[in-house]
Short mmCIF file of C-alpha atoms in Angstrom, two decimals:
data_model
loop_
_atom_site.label_atom_id
_atom_site.label_comp_id
_atom_site.label_asym_id
_atom_site.label_seq_id
_atom_site.Cartn_x
_atom_site.Cartn_y
_atom_site.Cartn_z
CA MET A 1 -44.20 5.85 -11.99
CA THR A 2 -40.99 4.29 -10.77
CA LYS A 3 -40.30 4.87 -6.67
CA LYS A 4 -37.22 6.89 -5.93
CA LYS A 5 -34.97 4.89 -3.80
CA GLU A 6 -34.43 6.33 -0.48
CA TYR A 7 -30.69 6.33 1.50
CA ARG A 8 -30.28 6.01 4.77
CA HIS A 9 -28.12 8.75 6.61
CA VAL A 10 -27.07 8.24 10.11
CA PRO A 11 -25.78 11.57 12.41
CA LEU A 12 -22.34 12.29 12.05
CA GLU A 13 -19.84 11.54 14.76
CA PHE A 14 -17.69 14.76 15.00
CA HIS A 15 -15.88 16.51 18.23
CA ARG A 16 -14.75 19.54 17.39
CA LEU A 17 -10.88 20.53 18.76
CA PRO A 18 -9.74 24.07 20.25
CA GLU A 19 -7.31 25.11 17.35
CA ALA A 20 -4.40 24.73 19.31
CA ARG A 21 -4.81 21.23 19.94
CA MET A 22 -5.78 20.40 16.51
CA ILE A 23 -2.15 21.93 15.63
CA ASP A 24 -0.24 20.32 18.17
CA ARG A 25 -1.92 16.80 16.87
CA ALA A 26 -1.02 17.60 13.48
CA ARG A 27 2.40 18.63 14.31
CA ALA A 28 2.98 15.24 16.44
CA PHE A 29 1.65 13.21 13.40
CA HIS A 30 3.71 14.60 10.77
CA HIS A 31 6.84 14.04 13.57
CA GLU A 32 5.96 10.51 13.78
CA MET A 33 5.32 9.76 9.96
CA ALA A 34 8.34 11.79 9.08
CA ARG A 35 10.34 9.10 10.76
CA ARG A 36 8.92 5.92 8.36
CA ARG A 37 10.90 4.61 5.85
CA SER A 38 10.62 2.17 3.57
CA VAL A 39 12.66 -0.92 4.87
CA ARG A 40 14.54 -3.94 2.83
CA PHE A 41 16.11 -5.59 5.41
CA PHE A 42 13.76 -7.25 7.94
CA ALA A 43 14.25 -9.43 11.04
CA ALA A 44 12.08 -13.09 11.07
CA ASP A 45 10.28 -12.40 14.50
CA PRO A 46 6.82 -13.09 13.80
CA VAL A 47 4.48 -10.46 14.05
CA PRO A 48 0.93 -10.66 15.64
CA ARG A 49 -1.56 -11.25 13.11
CA GLU A 50 -4.35 -9.09 14.95
CA CYS A 51 -1.80 -5.94 14.22
CA ILE A 52 -2.07 -6.72 10.30
CA GLU A 53 -5.76 -7.19 10.53
CA HIS A 54 -6.24 -4.00 12.18
CA ALA A 55 -4.20 -2.24 9.59
CA ILE A 56 -6.34 -3.83 6.89
CA GLN A 57 -9.68 -2.59 8.70
CA THR A 58 -7.79 1.09 8.92
CA ALA A 59 -7.25 0.89 5.24
CA GLY A 60 -10.48 -0.12 4.66
CA THR A 61 -11.57 2.97 6.15
CA ALA A 62 -10.63 4.65 3.21
CA PRO A 63 -13.01 6.72 1.02
CA SER A 64 -13.51 4.94 -2.45
CA GLY A 65 -15.68 5.89 -5.61
CA ALA A 66 -19.59 5.27 -5.28
CA HIS A 67 -18.66 3.46 -1.75
CA MET A 68 -17.54 0.33 -3.89
CA GLN A 69 -14.52 -0.42 -1.46
CA PRO A 70 -12.76 -2.10 -4.70
CA TRP A 71 -9.79 -3.85 -2.56
CA THR A 72 -9.18 -7.09 -1.52
CA TRP A 73 -6.04 -7.57 0.93
CA VAL A 74 -4.33 -11.09 0.81
CA ALA A 75 -2.35 -11.76 3.78
CA VAL A 76 0.58 -14.68 3.61
CA ASP A 77 3.10 -16.05 6.57
CA ASP A 78 3.39 -19.33 5.27
CA PRO A 79 7.16 -19.84 4.22
CA GLU A 80 6.34 -22.11 1.11
CA ILE A 81 4.12 -19.43 -0.40
CA LYS A 82 6.74 -16.38 0.64
CA LYS A 83 9.47 -18.55 -1.39
CA GLU A 84 7.20 -19.18 -4.04
CA VAL A 85 6.39 -15.10 -4.68
CA ARG A 86 10.02 -14.70 -4.23
CA ILE A 87 11.21 -16.91 -6.77
CA ALA A 88 8.08 -15.21 -9.48
CA ALA A 89 9.39 -11.96 -8.22
CA GLU A 90 13.00 -12.38 -9.00
CA LYS A 91 12.14 -13.92 -12.34
CA GLU A 92 10.50 -10.80 -13.28
CA GLU A 93 12.81 -8.47 -11.53
CA ARG A 94 15.58 -9.91 -13.71
CA GLU A 95 14.29 -9.13 -16.75
CA ASN A 96 13.56 -5.71 -15.78
CA TYR A 97 17.29 -5.21 -14.37
CA VAL A 98 18.96 -7.45 -16.66
CA GLY A 99 17.10 -8.53 -19.50
CA GLY A 100 16.22 -5.30 -20.97
CA ARG A 101 12.89 -4.11 -19.37
CA MET A 102 14.18 -1.37 -17.78
CA SER A 103 15.35 2.09 -19.67
CA PRO A 104 18.85 3.40 -18.77
CA GLU A 105 16.86 6.64 -17.15
CA TRP A 106 14.93 4.29 -14.96
CA LYS A 107 18.03 2.16 -13.76
CA GLU A 108 20.08 5.94 -13.28
CA ALA A 109 16.58 6.96 -11.40
CA LEU A 110 17.28 3.72 -8.98
CA LEU A 111 20.66 4.04 -8.45
CA PRO A 112 20.26 6.12 -5.04
CA LEU A 113 18.31 3.45 -3.58
CA GLY A 114 21.03 0.71 -4.55
CA THR A 115 18.51 -1.97 -5.84
CA ASP A 116 18.86 -4.93 -8.00
CA TRP A 117 16.77 -8.09 -9.16
CA HIS A 118 17.51 -9.90 -5.37
CA LYS A 119 14.57 -9.67 -3.36
CA PRO A 120 15.53 -11.27 -0.48
CA PHE A 121 12.78 -9.46 1.99
CA LEU A 122 10.08 -11.24 0.23
CA GLU A 123 10.88 -14.52 2.37
CA THR A 124 12.88 -12.37 5.35
CA ALA A 125 9.94 -10.53 6.26
CA PRO A 126 7.32 -12.42 8.49
CA CYS A 127 4.62 -11.19 6.45
CA LEU A 128 3.56 -10.41 3.18
CA VAL A 129 0.51 -8.81 2.28
CA VAL A 130 -0.94 -8.00 -1.17
CA CYS A 131 -3.33 -5.39 -1.92
CA PHE A 132 -5.54 -6.11 -5.38
CA ALA A 133 -7.84 -3.61 -7.23
CA GLN A 134 -11.27 -5.00 -8.12
CA SER A 135 -12.40 -3.84 -11.63
CA TYR A 136 -15.81 -4.93 -11.13
CA SER A 137 -17.59 -7.26 -8.76
CA LEU A 138 -20.33 -10.18 -8.93
CA ASN A 139 -24.07 -9.58 -7.88
CA GLY A 140 -26.00 -12.49 -7.08
CA LYS A 141 -27.35 -13.30 -10.29
CA GLY A 142 -23.65 -13.46 -12.15
CA GLY A 143 -23.53 -10.27 -13.36
CA ARG A 144 -20.83 -7.45 -12.91
CA VAL A 145 -20.87 -4.41 -10.89
CA LYS A 146 -18.73 -1.85 -12.62
CA HIS A 147 -16.60 -0.03 -9.72
CA TYR A 148 -15.43 3.75 -10.01
CA TYR A 149 -11.99 5.80 -9.65
CA VAL A 150 -10.79 2.04 -8.48
CA GLN A 151 -7.15 3.17 -8.69
CA GLU A 152 -7.46 6.44 -6.71
CA SER A 153 -9.57 4.42 -3.87
CA VAL A 154 -7.18 1.86 -3.76
CA GLY A 155 -4.31 4.25 -3.54
CA ILE A 156 -5.78 5.89 -0.70
CA ALA A 157 -6.33 2.93 1.38
CA CYS A 158 -2.66 2.15 0.63
CA GLY A 159 -1.83 4.94 2.16
CA LEU A 160 -3.68 4.26 5.11
CA PHE A 161 -2.30 1.16 5.16
CA ILE A 162 1.23 2.19 5.45
CA ALA A 163 0.52 4.96 7.76
CA ALA A 164 -1.13 2.35 10.40
CA ILE A 165 1.69 -0.16 9.68
CA HIS A 166 3.97 2.61 10.70
CA ASP A 167 2.39 3.60 13.39
CA MET A 168 2.01 0.28 15.24
CA GLY A 169 5.89 -0.01 15.44
CA LEU A 170 6.27 -2.30 12.29
CA ALA A 171 8.37 -1.58 9.28
CA THR A 172 7.32 -2.09 5.36
CA LEU A 173 8.08 -1.39 1.78
CA THR A 174 6.05 -0.91 -0.89
CA HIS A 175 6.92 -2.96 -3.54
CA THR A 176 5.97 -3.39 -6.98
CA PRO A 177 7.64 -6.28 -8.89
CA ASN A 178 6.69 -5.73 -12.65
CA PRO A 179 4.85 -7.45 -14.26
CA MET A 180 2.64 -8.71 -11.04
CA GLY A 181 0.01 -10.97 -12.65
CA PHE A 182 2.02 -14.17 -10.97
CA LEU A 183 0.38 -12.73 -7.62
CA ARG A 184 -2.99 -13.57 -8.91
CA ARG A 185 -1.93 -16.94 -9.64
CA ILE A 186 0.17 -17.97 -6.45
CA LEU A 187 -2.86 -16.54 -4.61
CA GLY A 188 -5.64 -17.98 -6.22
CA ARG A 189 -7.34 -14.93 -7.26
CA PRO A 190 -10.34 -13.86 -9.36
CA ALA A 191 -9.96 -12.56 -12.72
CA ASN A 192 -11.65 -8.92 -11.44
CA GLU A 193 -8.78 -8.43 -9.20
CA LYS A 194 -5.57 -7.11 -10.31
CA PRO A 195 -2.34 -7.18 -8.07
CA TYR A 196 -1.76 -3.19 -6.87
CA LEU A 197 0.56 -3.32 -4.38
CA LEU A 198 3.06 -5.89 -2.19
CA PHE A 199 4.19 -5.30 1.36
CA PRO A 200 6.73 -7.20 3.13
CA ILE A 201 6.01 -6.50 6.84
CA GLY A 202 8.01 -6.70 9.88
CA TYR A 203 10.74 -5.43 12.24
CA PRO A 204 13.75 -3.70 10.78
CA ALA A 205 16.84 -6.23 11.41
CA SER A 206 19.29 -5.31 13.58
CA GLY A 207 21.73 -3.03 11.70
CA ALA A 208 19.45 -2.18 8.69
CA THR A 209 20.18 0.31 6.53
CA VAL A 210 18.17 3.03 4.47
CA PRO A 211 19.16 4.90 1.64
CA ASP A 212 20.14 8.50 2.73
CA LEU A 213 17.34 10.63 1.16
CA ARG A 214 15.42 13.85 1.42
CA ARG A 215 12.52 14.75 1.11
CA LYS A 216 11.08 17.76 -0.33
CA PRO A 217 10.38 20.76 1.77
CA LEU A 218 6.94 22.15 2.44
CA ARG A 219 7.42 25.35 0.19
CA ALA A 220 8.62 22.68 -2.50
CA ILE A 221 5.06 20.82 -2.47
CA LEU A 222 2.37 23.43 -1.43
CA LYS A 223 1.44 26.38 -3.28
CA TRP A 224 -1.15 28.77 -1.41
CA ASN A 225 -3.86 29.77 -4.09
CA LEU A 226 -2.36 31.75 -6.73
CA GLU A 227 1.34 31.28 -5.77
CA GLY A 228 3.67 30.44 -8.52
CA GLY A 229 6.71 28.44 -9.06
#
């Protein structure tokens, strides 16, 4: 008879707060995050590596399928590597914008953002962080260990990373050059890792602008119980 494996549990650290304080904290956090914007114009000023490391540690607290933590984060502040990333990204993006990869509908949807295939922020930003999604890992015997809910898990981690970057007073952008395989090649990552998101990180440049966009109001994104519409 096979002995059932036992899993160790530990006491939960949780402090229940008065409702009024909970609401205040929720309101303050929303107010702060509502100021967050995707930035495409960065100052060249360096940022502390410790800030990037803490943001990645925060991302690593995300829940994940079967607690596989299927992510690898690569931080780049070497100018030569950033230049190589920019050249490769712009090559792919030029094919998207000019070479016909993008549909007319896609191009029209991007018009309010004012973007094109030029991506100077990939060099200007003092730090690039690439999140890789791991489809599987390797055990000590060279066999594959399947990961579960990889896309969902990595997406949650990236959301926490964005919030951490904004909360500490830095700016970022979720950049997704398509295809992104060049990132695995340039950064020397193994076959089980697929580039998920590329984040330029830094301080906004003096005079930086962002598109004049509006977020959907609460009533447009929340339905209680069986509300229609």
